[in-house]
């Protein structure tokens, strides 16, 4: 399995421990959008991440920044979607949580629920893939303490596993923000971390 398959932009519900503001000019303040949804989606939403890659011997390979933003909103077959800066990827919040449509131009993977919200500890549901049986997403923790460059949070942990129950990623998300950390793990049962993604900055409507 490849890194690209699991470099999913996952989201999840949470309570922020850090200082929360809806707007302001303080560059050290924490911006939080609509807390009734797990990912704050608006035409002003921008997430900046620090991505750290290591090899299987835990040797540092690269550190870089990755910016994800909402480009525009659109309607497809009567359904609203947000077009993101990720190539061929659409996002939307629905009543049961955060949905994604990956590779929508080729229609390889149908639109699907990525981060269930509201969440219940232990819940599981399928995550479709393009080349075989579905992976499984599990809500593994409701109050994980997460420290990232952007701040300290209590986050819900979404754990993705292969059909063979090998954990391949852990996503930590804050309600009204989205993903604050994601850990991608080597798919060989070694629990070797290959990529860590941590939130550096977030802005959205009203912040």
mmCIF file of C-alpha atoms in Angstrom:
data_model
loop_
_atom_site.group_PDB
_atom_site.id
_atom_site.type_symbol
_atom_site.label_atom_id
_atom_site.label_comp_id
_atom_site.label_asym_id
_atom_site.label_seq_id
_atom_site.Cartn_x
_atom_site.Cartn_y
_atom_site.Cartn_z
ATOM 1 C CA UNK A 1 0.000 0.000 0.000
ATOM 2 C CA UNK A 2 1.252 3.456 -0.838
ATOM 3 C CA UNK A 3 1.500 6.682 1.131
ATOM 4 C CA UNK A 4 -0.723 8.413 -1.419
ATOM 5 C CA UNK A 5 -3.561 6.019 -0.683
ATOM 6 C CA UNK A 6 -3.532 6.876 2.996
ATOM 7 C CA UNK A 7 -2.711 10.575 2.773
ATOM 8 C CA UNK A 8 -6.414 11.135 3.346
ATOM 9 C CA UNK A 9 -7.610 14.451 4.589
ATOM 10 C CA UNK A 10 -9.612 13.125 7.427
ATOM 11 C CA UNK A 11 -11.759 15.062 9.924
ATOM 12 C CA UNK A 12 -13.299 14.528 13.349
ATOM 13 C CA UNK A 13 -15.293 16.097 16.221
ATOM 14 C CA UNK A 14 -13.684 17.603 19.341
ATOM 15 C CA UNK A 15 -13.526 20.097 22.140
ATOM 16 C CA UNK A 16 -10.747 22.673 21.996
ATOM 17 C CA UNK A 17 -8.604 23.118 25.110
ATOM 18 C CA UNK A 18 -6.676 26.029 23.659
ATOM 19 C CA UNK A 19 -7.980 29.596 23.733
ATOM 20 C CA UNK A 20 -10.868 29.870 21.290
ATOM 21 C CA UNK A 21 -11.869 33.031 19.444
ATOM 22 C CA UNK A 22 -14.304 33.666 16.633
ATOM 23 C CA UNK A 23 -12.378 36.625 15.319
ATOM 24 C CA UNK A 24 -9.566 39.011 16.172
ATOM 25 C CA UNK A 25 -6.183 40.256 15.097
ATOM 26 C CA UNK A 26 -4.007 38.383 17.601
ATOM 27 C CA UNK A 27 -1.794 36.121 15.507
ATOM 28 C CA UNK A 28 -1.519 33.686 18.445
ATOM 29 C CA UNK A 29 -5.278 33.291 18.870
ATOM 30 C CA UNK A 30 -7.092 30.106 17.893
ATOM 31 C CA UNK A 31 -9.658 30.443 15.117
ATOM 32 C CA UNK A 32 -12.711 28.178 15.378
ATOM 33 C CA UNK A 33 -15.525 28.207 12.868
ATOM 34 C CA UNK A 34 -18.969 26.627 12.987
ATOM 35 C CA UNK A 35 -18.811 24.170 15.910
ATOM 36 C CA UNK A 36 -21.968 22.353 14.829
ATOM 37 C CA UNK A 37 -19.873 20.610 12.153
ATOM 38 C CA UNK A 38 -16.633 18.682 12.323
ATOM 39 C CA UNK A 39 -14.861 20.584 9.522
ATOM 40 C CA UNK A 40 -15.401 24.325 9.104
ATOM 41 C CA UNK A 41 -16.177 24.631 5.405
ATOM 42 C CA UNK A 42 -16.513 28.091 3.886
ATOM 43 C CA UNK A 43 -15.032 29.951 0.947
ATOM 44 C CA UNK A 44 -12.571 31.479 3.436
ATOM 45 C CA UNK A 45 -11.347 28.208 4.972
ATOM 46 C CA UNK A 46 -7.588 27.577 4.758
ATOM 47 C CA UNK A 47 -5.518 24.942 6.587
ATOM 48 C CA UNK A 48 -1.704 25.082 6.641
ATOM 49 C CA UNK A 49 0.090 21.913 7.766
ATOM 50 C CA UNK A 50 3.644 20.873 8.559
ATOM 51 C CA UNK A 51 4.353 17.484 6.983
ATOM 52 C CA UNK A 52 7.244 15.347 8.268
ATOM 53 C CA UNK A 53 8.353 12.248 6.328
ATOM 54 C CA UNK A 54 10.606 9.487 7.665
ATOM 55 C CA UNK A 55 11.830 6.216 6.192
ATOM 56 C CA UNK A 56 11.348 2.763 7.735
ATOM 57 C CA UNK A 57 14.516 3.246 9.807
ATOM 58 C CA UNK A 58 13.026 6.452 11.287
ATOM 59 C CA UNK A 59 15.489 8.632 9.398
ATOM 60 C CA UNK A 60 14.165 12.083 8.564
ATOM 61 C CA UNK A 61 13.542 12.448 4.832
ATOM 62 C CA UNK A 62 11.712 15.739 4.461
ATOM 63 C CA UNK A 63 9.785 18.501 6.228
ATOM 64 C CA UNK A 64 7.537 20.805 4.228
ATOM 65 C CA UNK A 65 4.331 22.838 4.421
ATOM 66 C CA UNK A 66 1.090 21.844 2.720
ATOM 67 C CA UNK A 67 -1.779 24.300 2.268
ATOM 68 C CA UNK A 68 -5.348 23.147 1.692
ATOM 69 C CA UNK A 69 -8.073 25.658 0.884
ATOM 70 C CA UNK A 70 -11.655 25.825 -0.305
ATOM 71 C CA UNK A 71 -11.598 27.084 -3.886
ATOM 72 C CA UNK A 72 -15.325 27.448 -4.601
ATOM 73 C CA UNK A 73 -18.707 25.887 -3.981
ATOM 74 C CA UNK A 74 -20.727 24.087 -6.610
ATOM 75 C CA UNK A 75 -23.765 21.888 -7.238
ATOM 76 C CA UNK A 76 -23.368 18.385 -8.694
ATOM 77 C CA UNK A 77 -26.493 16.368 -9.489
ATOM 78 C CA UNK A 78 -28.463 18.656 -7.207
ATOM 79 C CA UNK A 79 -26.090 18.196 -4.259
ATOM 80 C CA UNK A 80 -23.897 20.992 -2.807
ATOM 81 C CA UNK A 81 -20.113 20.435 -2.651
ATOM 82 C CA UNK A 82 -17.008 22.475 -1.903
ATOM 83 C CA UNK A 83 -14.150 22.231 -4.410
ATOM 84 C CA UNK A 84 -10.796 22.013 -2.605
ATOM 85 C CA UNK A 85 -7.244 22.768 -3.697
ATOM 86 C CA UNK A 86 -6.576 19.003 -3.610
ATOM 87 C CA UNK A 87 -6.793 17.814 -7.199
ATOM 88 C CA UNK A 88 -10.181 16.247 -8.022
ATOM 89 C CA UNK A 89 -11.371 16.228 -4.397
ATOM 90 C CA UNK A 90 -14.662 17.632 -3.102
ATOM 91 C CA UNK A 91 -15.804 18.079 0.519
ATOM 92 C CA UNK A 92 -19.157 18.632 2.222
ATOM 93 C CA UNK A 93 -20.740 18.420 5.680
ATOM 94 C CA UNK A 94 -23.934 16.389 5.947
ATOM 95 C CA UNK A 95 -26.193 15.362 8.808
ATOM 96 C CA UNK A 96 -24.051 12.305 9.620
ATOM 97 C CA UNK A 97 -20.639 13.976 9.312
ATOM 98 C CA UNK A 98 -17.913 14.985 6.870
ATOM 99 C CA UNK A 99 -18.059 13.527 3.356
ATOM 100 C CA UNK A 100 -15.424 13.445 0.623
ATOM 101 C CA UNK A 101 -15.489 12.683 -3.079
ATOM 102 C CA UNK A 102 -11.985 11.642 -4.132
ATOM 103 C CA UNK A 103 -10.974 11.520 -7.798
ATOM 104 C CA UNK A 104 -14.452 12.705 -8.723
ATOM 105 C CA UNK A 105 -13.410 13.391 -12.326
ATOM 106 C CA UNK A 106 -12.652 9.688 -12.884
ATOM 107 C CA UNK A 107 -15.410 8.465 -10.543
ATOM 108 C CA UNK A 108 -13.107 5.706 -9.203
ATOM 109 C CA UNK A 109 -14.419 6.054 -5.636
ATOM 110 C CA UNK A 110 -18.002 7.004 -4.842
ATOM 111 C CA UNK A 111 -18.686 9.896 -2.441
ATOM 112 C CA UNK A 112 -18.469 8.574 1.107
ATOM 113 C CA UNK A 113 -18.570 9.461 4.792
ATOM 114 C CA UNK A 114 -15.034 10.056 6.054
ATOM 115 C CA UNK A 115 -15.552 11.401 9.581
ATOM 116 C CA UNK A 116 -18.785 10.546 11.342
ATOM 117 C CA UNK A 117 -20.169 13.394 13.437
ATOM 118 C CA UNK A 118 -21.628 13.372 16.003
ATOM 119 C CA UNK A 119 -19.347 10.532 17.008
ATOM 120 C CA UNK A 120 -19.760 7.593 19.397
ATOM 121 C CA UNK A 121 -16.754 5.792 20.873
ATOM 122 C CA UNK A 122 -16.136 2.455 19.176
ATOM 123 C CA UNK A 123 -18.268 3.131 16.094
ATOM 124 C CA UNK A 124 -16.995 1.545 12.879
ATOM 125 C CA UNK A 125 -17.882 2.122 9.232
ATOM 126 C CA UNK A 126 -16.360 1.308 5.823
ATOM 127 C CA UNK A 127 -14.016 3.563 3.839
ATOM 128 C CA UNK A 128 -14.062 2.551 0.144
ATOM 129 C CA UNK A 129 -10.834 2.241 -1.839
ATOM 130 C CA UNK A 130 -10.254 2.000 -5.568
ATOM 131 C CA UNK A 131 -8.388 -1.323 -5.639
ATOM 132 C CA UNK A 132 -9.952 -3.847 -3.294
ATOM 133 C CA UNK A 133 -12.041 -4.419 -0.147
ATOM 134 C CA UNK A 134 -12.963 -1.380 1.914
ATOM 135 C CA UNK A 135 -10.872 -0.163 4.829
ATOM 136 C CA UNK A 136 -12.519 0.369 8.227
ATOM 137 C CA UNK A 137 -12.704 3.613 10.183
ATOM 138 C CA UNK A 138 -13.110 3.336 13.965
ATOM 139 C CA UNK A 139 -13.719 6.085 16.497
ATOM 140 C CA UNK A 140 -10.906 5.095 18.843
ATOM 141 C CA UNK A 141 -10.863 7.961 21.353
ATOM 142 C CA UNK A 142 -13.177 10.847 22.134
ATOM 143 C CA UNK A 143 -10.797 12.907 24.287
ATOM 144 C CA UNK A 144 -7.278 12.480 22.911
ATOM 145 C CA UNK A 145 -4.952 15.248 24.121
ATOM 146 C CA UNK A 146 -3.126 16.648 21.093
ATOM 147 C CA UNK A 147 -0.404 19.305 20.992
ATOM 148 C CA UNK A 148 0.399 20.741 17.564
ATOM 149 C CA UNK A 149 2.061 24.012 16.506
ATOM 150 C CA UNK A 150 -1.372 25.646 16.250
ATOM 151 C CA UNK A 151 -2.362 24.838 19.848
ATOM 152 C CA UNK A 152 -3.440 22.200 22.389
ATOM 153 C CA UNK A 153 -6.732 20.382 21.892
ATOM 154 C CA UNK A 154 -8.865 17.484 23.043
ATOM 155 C CA UNK A 155 -9.666 15.604 19.856
ATOM 156 C CA UNK A 156 -11.613 12.631 18.629
ATOM 157 C CA UNK A 157 -9.326 10.006 17.135
ATOM 158 C CA UNK A 158 -10.297 8.299 13.897
ATOM 159 C CA UNK A 159 -8.365 5.075 13.326
ATOM 160 C CA UNK A 160 -8.247 3.584 9.837
ATOM 161 C CA UNK A 161 -7.393 -0.083 9.326
ATOM 162 C CA UNK A 162 -7.034 -2.429 6.371
ATOM 163 C CA UNK A 163 -9.271 -5.507 5.941
ATOM 164 C CA UNK A 164 -6.531 -7.422 7.796
ATOM 165 C CA UNK A 165 -6.930 -5.118 10.832
ATOM 166 C CA UNK A 166 -3.578 -3.405 10.296
ATOM 167 C CA UNK A 167 -3.795 0.197 11.475
ATOM 168 C CA UNK A 168 -2.610 2.526 8.709
ATOM 169 C CA UNK A 169 -3.592 6.000 9.923
ATOM 170 C CA UNK A 170 -4.731 7.959 12.955
ATOM 171 C CA UNK A 171 -6.593 11.229 12.400
ATOM 172 C CA UNK A 172 -7.200 13.784 15.157
ATOM 173 C CA UNK A 173 -9.866 16.416 14.513
ATOM 174 C CA UNK A 174 -11.375 19.399 16.307
ATOM 175 C CA UNK A 175 -14.979 20.474 15.872
ATOM 176 C CA UNK A 176 -15.184 23.759 13.997
ATOM 177 C CA UNK A 177 -11.637 23.376 12.637
ATOM 178 C CA UNK A 178 -11.074 19.944 11.094
ATOM 179 C CA UNK A 179 -7.899 17.881 11.067
ATOM 180 C CA UNK A 180 -5.239 19.049 13.497
ATOM 181 C CA UNK A 181 -2.973 15.984 13.233
ATOM 182 C CA UNK A 182 -2.699 12.848 11.119
ATOM 183 C CA UNK A 183 -0.247 9.990 11.520
ATOM 184 C CA UNK A 184 0.381 7.558 8.660
ATOM 185 C CA UNK A 185 1.783 4.175 9.648
ATOM 186 C CA UNK A 186 3.742 1.602 7.665
ATOM 187 C CA UNK A 187 1.464 -1.233 6.549
ATOM 188 C CA UNK A 188 3.652 -4.099 7.781
ATOM 189 C CA UNK A 189 2.442 -4.517 11.323
ATOM 190 C CA UNK A 190 5.472 -2.630 12.671
ATOM 191 C CA UNK A 191 3.674 0.562 13.751
ATOM 192 C CA UNK A 192 6.479 2.509 12.069
ATOM 193 C CA UNK A 193 5.374 6.106 11.545
ATOM 194 C CA UNK A 194 6.125 7.260 7.997
ATOM 195 C CA UNK A 195 4.349 10.638 7.861
ATOM 196 C CA UNK A 196 3.121 13.090 10.488
ATOM 197 C CA UNK A 197 0.847 15.984 9.508
ATOM 198 C CA UNK A 198 0.314 18.795 12.044
ATOM 199 C CA UNK A 199 -1.720 21.984 11.840
ATOM 200 C CA UNK A 200 0.282 25.220 11.731
ATOM 201 C CA UNK A 201 -2.509 27.702 11.005
ATOM 202 C CA UNK A 202 -6.225 27.789 10.267
ATOM 203 C CA UNK A 203 -8.541 30.555 9.087
ATOM 204 C CA UNK A 204 -12.195 30.563 8.117
ATOM 205 C CA UNK A 205 -15.167 32.902 7.893
ATOM 206 C CA UNK A 206 -15.308 35.216 10.905
ATOM 207 C CA UNK A 207 -11.703 34.696 12.020
#
